């Protein structure tokens, strides 16, 4: 199997808006190793979502190159090998939880698998809400449904943009234990944006700390040692 | 319960009015109307059946066309400009004049009524669908795109479903309009239908019959409106306020480019017209080509006389249309604003206004003419009434768009109601007002020409009736072309004013 590392070389993004140019991401050069989970932390508005959106192929980089193995993000997405959880859950209001999760399979061009869908709904703690509409769910429940939608297609690349922001501490903890197991089994490459240092340390193999806008890397840390938390906190202080 | 009480009260009032005016041959009371309906059940039933059938088919075809056009534009955004202009042009065709032409093109049968009903409904549905298909949060589209799927998947999985509430709102408005279109089609020479009975009743000065038919048409329209309202409730769709947004105004192309596009589109229209006539091999005697109209109005030997006749008639019509148009708009918007100052009244008025909005005014035109006479006042009133209700409803809905927080914000400053109205609510109402003003342009011309055709014997409506009966197809086609152009020019003029005003008072509402 070829390695599917994500290679970013001088990746940068400048938004053109009526009120002027906004430099969101300064030239970023880094590699996200296949099968690894990387947490991206940084101050609000620094460009984290933008980085994820570029890797998902939703936003064209203003300059620099981006390759996932030998593929472009679009090619990966077309194979149904990429899924992304958005900062807002983006559930379709007319579909039930079950329907929204099943949509993940449908959009990835994979055969329907009701059992698998149900299993994931259980895993994210939404058992009993299969037939509920998003409007009947709390913010955190919606985010969990969105996570299930992401996972259902068993993607090679998983992009999670603050997926637990509105999830309560207890569920969050349980998810934090189960998710890594799941994506380790699948060999998924995961990028996780989060505001919680604790979560970053718990879930990921590596933590990327970004500066205020335009985002550039201020610290690139490997988790494992006890000192990491403190190091991340300190880097964040410097970034802000 | 209160609603039924109100209805009963209105009927009693109607009867009293009729009794007071007995002998003037203007008002037939509910008892006389019921009696007439009872005595003529078979006749009215058959006529209603014919009209209803034509309206249903027209409704289906019109909405199908609207769906196809809207999907086309969403899938291929580059086609939007051309499709918009074509759609508007067809919408601006004067229905009363198109009727007789369709009559000779189709031969006998319900074809013309169905086509007119379709023409009457499709534009509202098209605009509504376009808004609905596009009113999709960016993140839903991102979701589809993040799986590498394209615009067809977005259309099927997201946009179509998201546009359902908008479609239902449009269907609700369209159902009575289809009925109106079918009746206008019947005015121009059908064998059966309520429109035919209306003509007969008017010619015979049969007051009971006129009122009976108008009552039936009103009842059917209100019912159709309610049915689609229920359908919306049953489907549990939220009911979006239908703001039919202005045709796209990319502030990109320079003036000369726009003139060039307009010229290209005009050329395209002429070509399509010619090709349509030739492909179907339609007889040149009644199926005129662009060149015929050109010769008749511009280059022919009798062109000057033809122009004089046409423009004299047109002048008469516009002279009555304008006051009616502005009166309807002002009264509608004014009442909406007044109603808001008096709290609670809006809540009571809106359902009534929404129901009355669905009354096919044209079918009551004979009544207004009966009451106000065949002079200019009758025509002006019909035009004003035709425009009043949609404007009122649109403005009330627009006023309700002011977000609750804004109200609270003003409250914290203890701002007066008038201040709130001026600073927050009127700007919130403006987009709805202008949408109504735009859609009202063809409606005003329709009301004026139909009244002239049916009753007053003046203006371009009468000219078209005359030329239709004397088979002067050159003049008929010329009238269609000129009226369509005028409607389009005014529609666009309103659009220009709209953009200028909204740019100042509601800049976030101007689509860029
Ligand atoms: N479509 C856009 N047009 C113009 N500017 C944008 C656009 N999207 C984002 N930006 C700007 O780019 C910068 C980075 O945005 P981004 O959403 O990537 O931040 P973020 O790190 O995800 O923030 P948060 O933690 O609050 O989600 C912000 O300053 C934002 O104003
Ligand atoms: Mg973000």
XYZ file of C-alpha atoms in Angstrom, chain A residues 77-232:
156
model
C -13.483 12.612 -1.939
C -14.785 11.072 -5.152
C -13.704 7.654 -3.888
C -15.778 8.252 -0.779
C -12.626 8.131 1.310
C -12.951 11.544 2.947
C -15.437 12.876 5.414
C -15.642 16.050 7.375
C -17.590 17.129 10.436
C -18.426 20.787 10.244
C -18.345 23.274 13.040
C -22.133 23.479 12.892
C -23.542 19.996 12.584
C -25.104 20.663 9.126
C -27.768 18.017 9.503
C -30.580 18.115 6.982
C -33.683 19.111 8.947
C -36.050 16.937 6.917
C -34.105 13.743 7.578
C -34.231 11.774 10.824
C -31.037 11.021 12.722
C -30.968 7.668 10.964
C -31.513 9.313 7.600
C -28.786 11.841 8.207
C -26.294 9.179 9.180
C -27.289 7.056 6.197
C -26.710 10.095 3.999
C -23.005 9.728 4.785
C -23.034 6.361 3.012
C -25.122 7.625 0.146
C -22.956 10.654 -0.553
C -19.843 8.464 -0.368
C -21.460 6.174 -2.975
C -21.462 3.227 -0.616
C -24.239 0.646 -0.305
C -26.863 1.190 2.381
C -26.074 -0.598 5.629
C -28.868 -0.063 8.165
C -27.228 -2.237 10.796
C -23.987 -0.332 10.616
C -25.868 2.948 10.774
C -27.684 1.826 13.908
C -24.468 0.628 15.514
C -22.849 4.011 15.068
C -25.892 5.829 16.392
C -25.594 3.678 19.494
C -21.915 4.407 19.753
C -22.419 8.158 19.790
C -25.081 7.668 22.463
C -28.164 8.479 20.412
C -29.920 5.136 20.825
C -33.663 5.736 20.893
C -33.390 8.887 18.809
C -33.031 7.138 15.444
C -36.302 8.581 14.174
C -35.968 12.050 15.701
C -35.574 15.109 13.532
C -32.580 17.399 14.137
C -34.920 20.115 15.420
C -35.848 17.817 18.298
C -32.230 17.353 19.356
C -29.953 19.477 21.477
C -26.851 21.069 20.004
C -24.599 18.371 21.398
C -26.835 15.588 20.158
C -26.744 17.088 16.687
C -22.976 17.160 16.758
C -22.899 13.518 17.753
C -25.206 12.626 14.879
C -22.838 14.492 12.573
C -19.901 12.490 13.937
C -21.793 9.267 13.244
C -22.453 10.491 9.698
C -18.728 11.065 9.239
C -17.721 7.679 10.534
C -20.331 5.611 8.758
C -18.525 5.683 5.426
C -15.305 4.429 7.107
C -13.175 7.123 5.526
C -9.422 7.069 5.084
C -9.251 10.735 5.966
C -11.367 12.228 8.713
C -11.551 15.989 9.238
C -13.244 17.026 12.452
C -13.866 20.722 13.055
C -14.603 21.132 16.761
C -16.917 18.155 16.768
C -17.402 18.087 20.536
C -17.847 21.788 21.214
C -21.413 21.384 22.488
C -21.182 17.834 23.818
C -21.412 17.394 27.594
C -18.334 16.376 29.552
C -19.425 12.817 30.276
C -20.379 11.889 26.726
C -17.303 13.655 25.538
C -15.170 11.487 27.748
C -16.816 8.328 26.487
C -16.401 9.427 22.878
C -12.809 10.324 23.593
C -12.238 6.737 24.631
C -14.128 5.048 21.820
C -13.213 7.169 18.837
C -9.457 6.609 18.883
C -10.060 2.866 19.024
C -12.342 3.119 16.009
C -10.031 5.132 13.830
C -7.023 3.102 14.866
C -8.825 -0.020 13.688
C -9.658 1.619 10.392
C -6.221 3.160 9.964
C -7.853 6.542 9.499
C -5.799 9.689 9.172
C -7.535 12.187 11.426
C -7.305 15.950 11.758
C -9.100 17.324 14.751
C -9.659 20.984 15.514
C -10.373 21.562 19.170
C -10.246 24.239 21.827
C -9.645 21.748 24.611
C -6.005 21.028 25.341
C -6.997 18.063 27.453
C -8.930 16.576 24.565
C -6.107 17.224 22.148
C -3.706 15.389 24.417
C -6.083 12.495 24.932
C -7.149 11.935 21.365
C -4.142 12.672 19.252
C -0.674 11.481 18.460
C 0.500 14.940 17.603
C -0.538 18.495 18.418
C -0.096 21.470 16.148
C -0.371 24.817 17.885
C -1.178 27.724 15.584
C -0.609 31.431 16.060
C -3.243 34.144 15.705
C -4.289 35.012 12.153
C -2.660 34.431 9.718
C -2.065 30.960 11.100
C 1.493 29.719 11.324
C 2.844 26.872 13.411
C 4.181 27.965 16.796
C 4.614 24.493 18.224
C 4.544 20.985 16.832
C 4.428 18.465 19.663
C 4.230 14.706 19.946
C 1.946 13.467 22.689
C 2.982 10.786 25.104
C 4.988 12.561 27.729
C 3.306 14.155 30.730
C 4.801 17.527 29.932
C 2.847 17.978 26.684
C -0.172 19.631 28.253
C 1.929 22.297 29.847
C 3.887 22.804 26.643
C 0.711 23.288 24.614
